[in-house]
PDB file of C-alpha atoms in Angstrom:
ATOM      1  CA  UNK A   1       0.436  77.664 -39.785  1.00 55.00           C
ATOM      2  CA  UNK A   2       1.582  76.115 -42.893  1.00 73.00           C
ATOM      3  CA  UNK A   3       2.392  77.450 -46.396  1.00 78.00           C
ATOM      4  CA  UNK A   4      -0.801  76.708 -48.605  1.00 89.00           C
ATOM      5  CA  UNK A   5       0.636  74.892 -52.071  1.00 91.00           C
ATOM      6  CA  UNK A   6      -1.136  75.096 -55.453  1.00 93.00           C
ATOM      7  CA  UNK A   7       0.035  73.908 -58.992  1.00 93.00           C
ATOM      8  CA  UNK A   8      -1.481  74.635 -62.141  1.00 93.00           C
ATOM      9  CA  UNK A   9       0.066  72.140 -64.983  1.00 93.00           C
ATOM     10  CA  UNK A  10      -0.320  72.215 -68.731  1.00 92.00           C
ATOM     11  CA  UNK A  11       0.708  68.603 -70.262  1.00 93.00           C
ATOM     12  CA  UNK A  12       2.528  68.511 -73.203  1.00 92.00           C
ATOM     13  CA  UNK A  13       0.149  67.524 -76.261  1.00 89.00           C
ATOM     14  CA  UNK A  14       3.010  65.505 -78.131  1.00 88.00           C
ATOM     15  CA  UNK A  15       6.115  65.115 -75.612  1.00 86.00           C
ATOM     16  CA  UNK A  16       9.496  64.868 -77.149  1.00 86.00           C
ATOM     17  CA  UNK A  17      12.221  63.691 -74.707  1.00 91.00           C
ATOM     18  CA  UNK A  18      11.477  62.898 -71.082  1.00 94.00           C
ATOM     19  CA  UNK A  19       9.556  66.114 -70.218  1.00 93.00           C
ATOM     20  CA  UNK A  20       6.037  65.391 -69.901  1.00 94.00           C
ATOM     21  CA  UNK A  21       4.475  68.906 -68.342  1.00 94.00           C
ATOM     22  CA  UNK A  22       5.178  72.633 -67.351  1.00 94.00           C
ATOM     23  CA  UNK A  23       4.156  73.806 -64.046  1.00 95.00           C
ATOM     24  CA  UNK A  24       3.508  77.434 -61.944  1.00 94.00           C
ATOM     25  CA  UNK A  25       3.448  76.914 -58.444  1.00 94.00           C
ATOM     26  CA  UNK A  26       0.946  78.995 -56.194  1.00 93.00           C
ATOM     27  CA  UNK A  27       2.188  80.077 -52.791  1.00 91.00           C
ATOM     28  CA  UNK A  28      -0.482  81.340 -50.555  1.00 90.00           C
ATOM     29  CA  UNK A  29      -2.576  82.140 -53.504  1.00 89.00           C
ATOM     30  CA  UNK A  30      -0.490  85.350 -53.644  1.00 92.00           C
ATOM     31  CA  UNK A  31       3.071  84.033 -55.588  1.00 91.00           C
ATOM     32  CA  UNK A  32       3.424  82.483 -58.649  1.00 93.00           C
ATOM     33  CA  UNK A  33       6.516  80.473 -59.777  1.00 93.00           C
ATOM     34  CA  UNK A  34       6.541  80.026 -63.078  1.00 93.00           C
ATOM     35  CA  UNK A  35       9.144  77.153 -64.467  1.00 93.00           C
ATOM     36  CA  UNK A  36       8.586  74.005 -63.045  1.00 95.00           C
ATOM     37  CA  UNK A  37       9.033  71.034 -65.706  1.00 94.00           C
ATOM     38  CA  UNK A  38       7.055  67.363 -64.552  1.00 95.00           C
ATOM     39  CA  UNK A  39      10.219  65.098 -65.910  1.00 94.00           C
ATOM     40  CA  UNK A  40       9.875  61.237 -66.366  1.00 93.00           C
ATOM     41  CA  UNK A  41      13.467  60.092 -65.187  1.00 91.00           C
ATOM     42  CA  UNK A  42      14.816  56.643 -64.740  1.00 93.00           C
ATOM     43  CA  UNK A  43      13.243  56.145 -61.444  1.00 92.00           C
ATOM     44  CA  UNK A  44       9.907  57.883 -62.346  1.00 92.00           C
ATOM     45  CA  UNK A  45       8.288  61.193 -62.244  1.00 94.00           C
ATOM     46  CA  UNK A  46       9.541  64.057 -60.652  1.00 93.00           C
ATOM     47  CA  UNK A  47       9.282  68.186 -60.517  1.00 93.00           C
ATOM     48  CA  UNK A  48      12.354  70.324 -61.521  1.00 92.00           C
ATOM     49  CA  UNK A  49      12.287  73.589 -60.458  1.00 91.00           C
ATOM     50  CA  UNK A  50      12.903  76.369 -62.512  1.00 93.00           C
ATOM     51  CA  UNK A  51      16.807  77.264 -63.875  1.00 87.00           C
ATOM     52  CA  UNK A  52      17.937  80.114 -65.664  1.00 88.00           C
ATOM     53  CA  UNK A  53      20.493  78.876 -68.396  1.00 88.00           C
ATOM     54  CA  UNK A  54      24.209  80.569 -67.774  1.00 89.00           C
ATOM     55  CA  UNK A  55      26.680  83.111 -69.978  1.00 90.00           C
ATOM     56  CA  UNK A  56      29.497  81.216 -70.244  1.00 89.00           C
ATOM     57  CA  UNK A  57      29.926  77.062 -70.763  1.00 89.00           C
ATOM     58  CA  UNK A  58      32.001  75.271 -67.862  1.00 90.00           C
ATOM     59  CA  UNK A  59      35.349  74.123 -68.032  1.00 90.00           C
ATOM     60  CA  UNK A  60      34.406  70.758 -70.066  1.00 91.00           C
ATOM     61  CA  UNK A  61      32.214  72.854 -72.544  1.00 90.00           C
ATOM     62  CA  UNK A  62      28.865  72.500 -71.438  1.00 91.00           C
ATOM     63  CA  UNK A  63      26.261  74.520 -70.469  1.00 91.00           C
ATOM     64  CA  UNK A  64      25.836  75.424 -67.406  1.00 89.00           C
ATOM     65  CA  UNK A  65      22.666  76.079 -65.129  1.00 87.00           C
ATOM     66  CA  UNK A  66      21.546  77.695 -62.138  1.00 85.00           C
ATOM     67  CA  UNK A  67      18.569  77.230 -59.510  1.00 82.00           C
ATOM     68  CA  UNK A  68      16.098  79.681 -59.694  1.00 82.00           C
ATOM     69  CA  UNK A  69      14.470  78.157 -56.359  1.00 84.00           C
ATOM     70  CA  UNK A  70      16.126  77.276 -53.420  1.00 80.00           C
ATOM     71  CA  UNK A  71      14.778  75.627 -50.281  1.00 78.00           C
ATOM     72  CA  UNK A  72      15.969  77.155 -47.230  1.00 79.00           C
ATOM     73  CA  UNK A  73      14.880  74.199 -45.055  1.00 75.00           C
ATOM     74  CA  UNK A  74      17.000  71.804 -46.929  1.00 70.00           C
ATOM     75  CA  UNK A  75      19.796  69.400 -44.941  1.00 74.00           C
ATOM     76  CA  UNK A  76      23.153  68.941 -46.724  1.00 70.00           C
ATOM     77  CA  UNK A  77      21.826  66.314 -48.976  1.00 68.00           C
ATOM     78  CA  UNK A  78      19.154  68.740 -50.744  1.00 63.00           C
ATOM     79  CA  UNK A  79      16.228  67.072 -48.888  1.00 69.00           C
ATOM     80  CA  UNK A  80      13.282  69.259 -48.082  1.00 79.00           C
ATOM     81  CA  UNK A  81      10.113  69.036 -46.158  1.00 84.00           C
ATOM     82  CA  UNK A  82       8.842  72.018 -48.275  1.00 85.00           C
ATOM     83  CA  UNK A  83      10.256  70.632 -51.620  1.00 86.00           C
ATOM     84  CA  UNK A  84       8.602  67.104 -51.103  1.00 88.00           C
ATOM     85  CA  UNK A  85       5.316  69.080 -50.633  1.00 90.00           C
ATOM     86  CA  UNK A  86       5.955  71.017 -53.695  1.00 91.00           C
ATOM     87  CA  UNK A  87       6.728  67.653 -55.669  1.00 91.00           C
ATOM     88  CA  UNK A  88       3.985  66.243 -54.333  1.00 92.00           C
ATOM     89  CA  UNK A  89       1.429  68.771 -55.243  1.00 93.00           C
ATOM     90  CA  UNK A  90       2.646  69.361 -58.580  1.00 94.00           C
ATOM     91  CA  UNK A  91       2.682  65.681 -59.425  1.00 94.00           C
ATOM     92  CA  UNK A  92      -0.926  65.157 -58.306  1.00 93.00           C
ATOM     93  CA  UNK A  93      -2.051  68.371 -60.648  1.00 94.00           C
ATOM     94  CA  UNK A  94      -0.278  66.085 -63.277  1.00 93.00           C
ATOM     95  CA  UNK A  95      -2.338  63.113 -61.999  1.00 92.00           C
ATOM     96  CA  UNK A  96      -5.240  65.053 -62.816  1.00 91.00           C
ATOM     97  CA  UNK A  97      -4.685  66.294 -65.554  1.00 90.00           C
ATOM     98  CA  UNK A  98      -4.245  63.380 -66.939  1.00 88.00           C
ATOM     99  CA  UNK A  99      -7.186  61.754 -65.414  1.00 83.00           C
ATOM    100  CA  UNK A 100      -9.535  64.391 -66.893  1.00 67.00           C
ATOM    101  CA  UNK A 101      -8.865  62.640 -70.892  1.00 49.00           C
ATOM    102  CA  UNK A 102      -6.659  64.722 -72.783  1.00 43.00           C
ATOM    103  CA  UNK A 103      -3.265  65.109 -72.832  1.00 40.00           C
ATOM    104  CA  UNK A 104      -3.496  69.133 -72.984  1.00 42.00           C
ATOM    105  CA  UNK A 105      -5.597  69.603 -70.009  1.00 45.00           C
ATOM    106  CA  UNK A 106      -4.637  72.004 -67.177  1.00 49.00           C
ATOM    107  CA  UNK A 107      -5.447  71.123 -63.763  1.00 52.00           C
ATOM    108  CA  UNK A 108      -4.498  71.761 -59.952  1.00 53.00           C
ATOM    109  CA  UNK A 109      -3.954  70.513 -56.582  1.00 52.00           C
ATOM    110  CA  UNK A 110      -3.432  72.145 -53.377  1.00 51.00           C
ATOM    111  CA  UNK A 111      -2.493  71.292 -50.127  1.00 50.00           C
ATOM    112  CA  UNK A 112      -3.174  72.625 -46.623  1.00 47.00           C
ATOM    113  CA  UNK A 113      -5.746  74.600 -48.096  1.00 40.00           C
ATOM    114  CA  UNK A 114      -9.322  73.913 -45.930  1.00 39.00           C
ATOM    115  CA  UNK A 115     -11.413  76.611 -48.577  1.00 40.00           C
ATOM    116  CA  UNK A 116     -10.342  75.994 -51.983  1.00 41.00           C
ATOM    117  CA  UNK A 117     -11.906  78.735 -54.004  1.00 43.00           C
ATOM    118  CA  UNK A 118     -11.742  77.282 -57.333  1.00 44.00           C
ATOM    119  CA  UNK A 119     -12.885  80.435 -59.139  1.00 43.00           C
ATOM    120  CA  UNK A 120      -9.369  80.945 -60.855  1.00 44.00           C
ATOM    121  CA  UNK A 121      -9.376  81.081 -64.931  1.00 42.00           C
ATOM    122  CA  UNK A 122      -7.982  78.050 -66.265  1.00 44.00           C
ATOM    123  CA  UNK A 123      -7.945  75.709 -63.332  1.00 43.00           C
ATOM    124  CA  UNK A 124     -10.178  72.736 -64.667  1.00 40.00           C
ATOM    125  CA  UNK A 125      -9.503  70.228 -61.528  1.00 42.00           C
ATOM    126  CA  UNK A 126      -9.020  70.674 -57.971  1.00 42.00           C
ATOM    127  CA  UNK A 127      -7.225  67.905 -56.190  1.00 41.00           C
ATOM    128  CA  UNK A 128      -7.243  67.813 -52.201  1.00 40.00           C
ATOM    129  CA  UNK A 129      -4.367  66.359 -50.474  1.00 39.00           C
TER     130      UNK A 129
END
């Protein structure tokens, strides 16, 4: 049985920079993660997962940051079964959100979920995947 994935995403009304969103994941329907950012890098769109900002600056002076979510299925190179579903279900709440006509719309997505409820405050869009 597989982890049911939801992701409720505000979009930015005027976005400054490269992020375009902030996202709270839904695990289960019983955990929230609140922290995600949708980011439009060089090679596209992607989901960063939440980081708490550190005490001290590293040896060159800058800031340093630290993962708030790990994956525990991840391979030496960082890739993830679980985090590709996570990207991919936050991205498509971004997709619809978007689709829906304003910029400032929140909507959702959810995957390996067969009964969506869709009775949650806020959630304007359901997107099956």
């Amino acid at each position: 049985m597989g982890l049911t994935l939801s992701a409720k995403v505000n979009v930015l009304k005027d976005p400054k920079g490269s992020m375009r969103a902030y996202a709270t994941l839904i695990v289960d329907g019983l955990i929230e993660i609140n922290g995600f950012r949708v980011i439009e890098g060089s090679k596209g769109l992607f989901a960063a997962a939440p980081q708490t900002k550190g005490s001290k600056p590293d040896e060159n002076g800058k800031d340093q940051y630290f993962d708030d979510v790990r994956y525990s299925d991840a391979d030496e190179k960082g890739f993830s079964d679980t985090k590709n579903q996570v990207q991919s279900c936050i991205l498509e709440a971004y997709g619809a959100a978007l689709g829906e006509g304003t910029r400032a719309n929140t909507a959702t997505a959810r995957t390996n979920d067969p009964t969506p409820t869709g009775k949650r405050p806020g959630m304007a869009r359901t997107a099956q995947w």
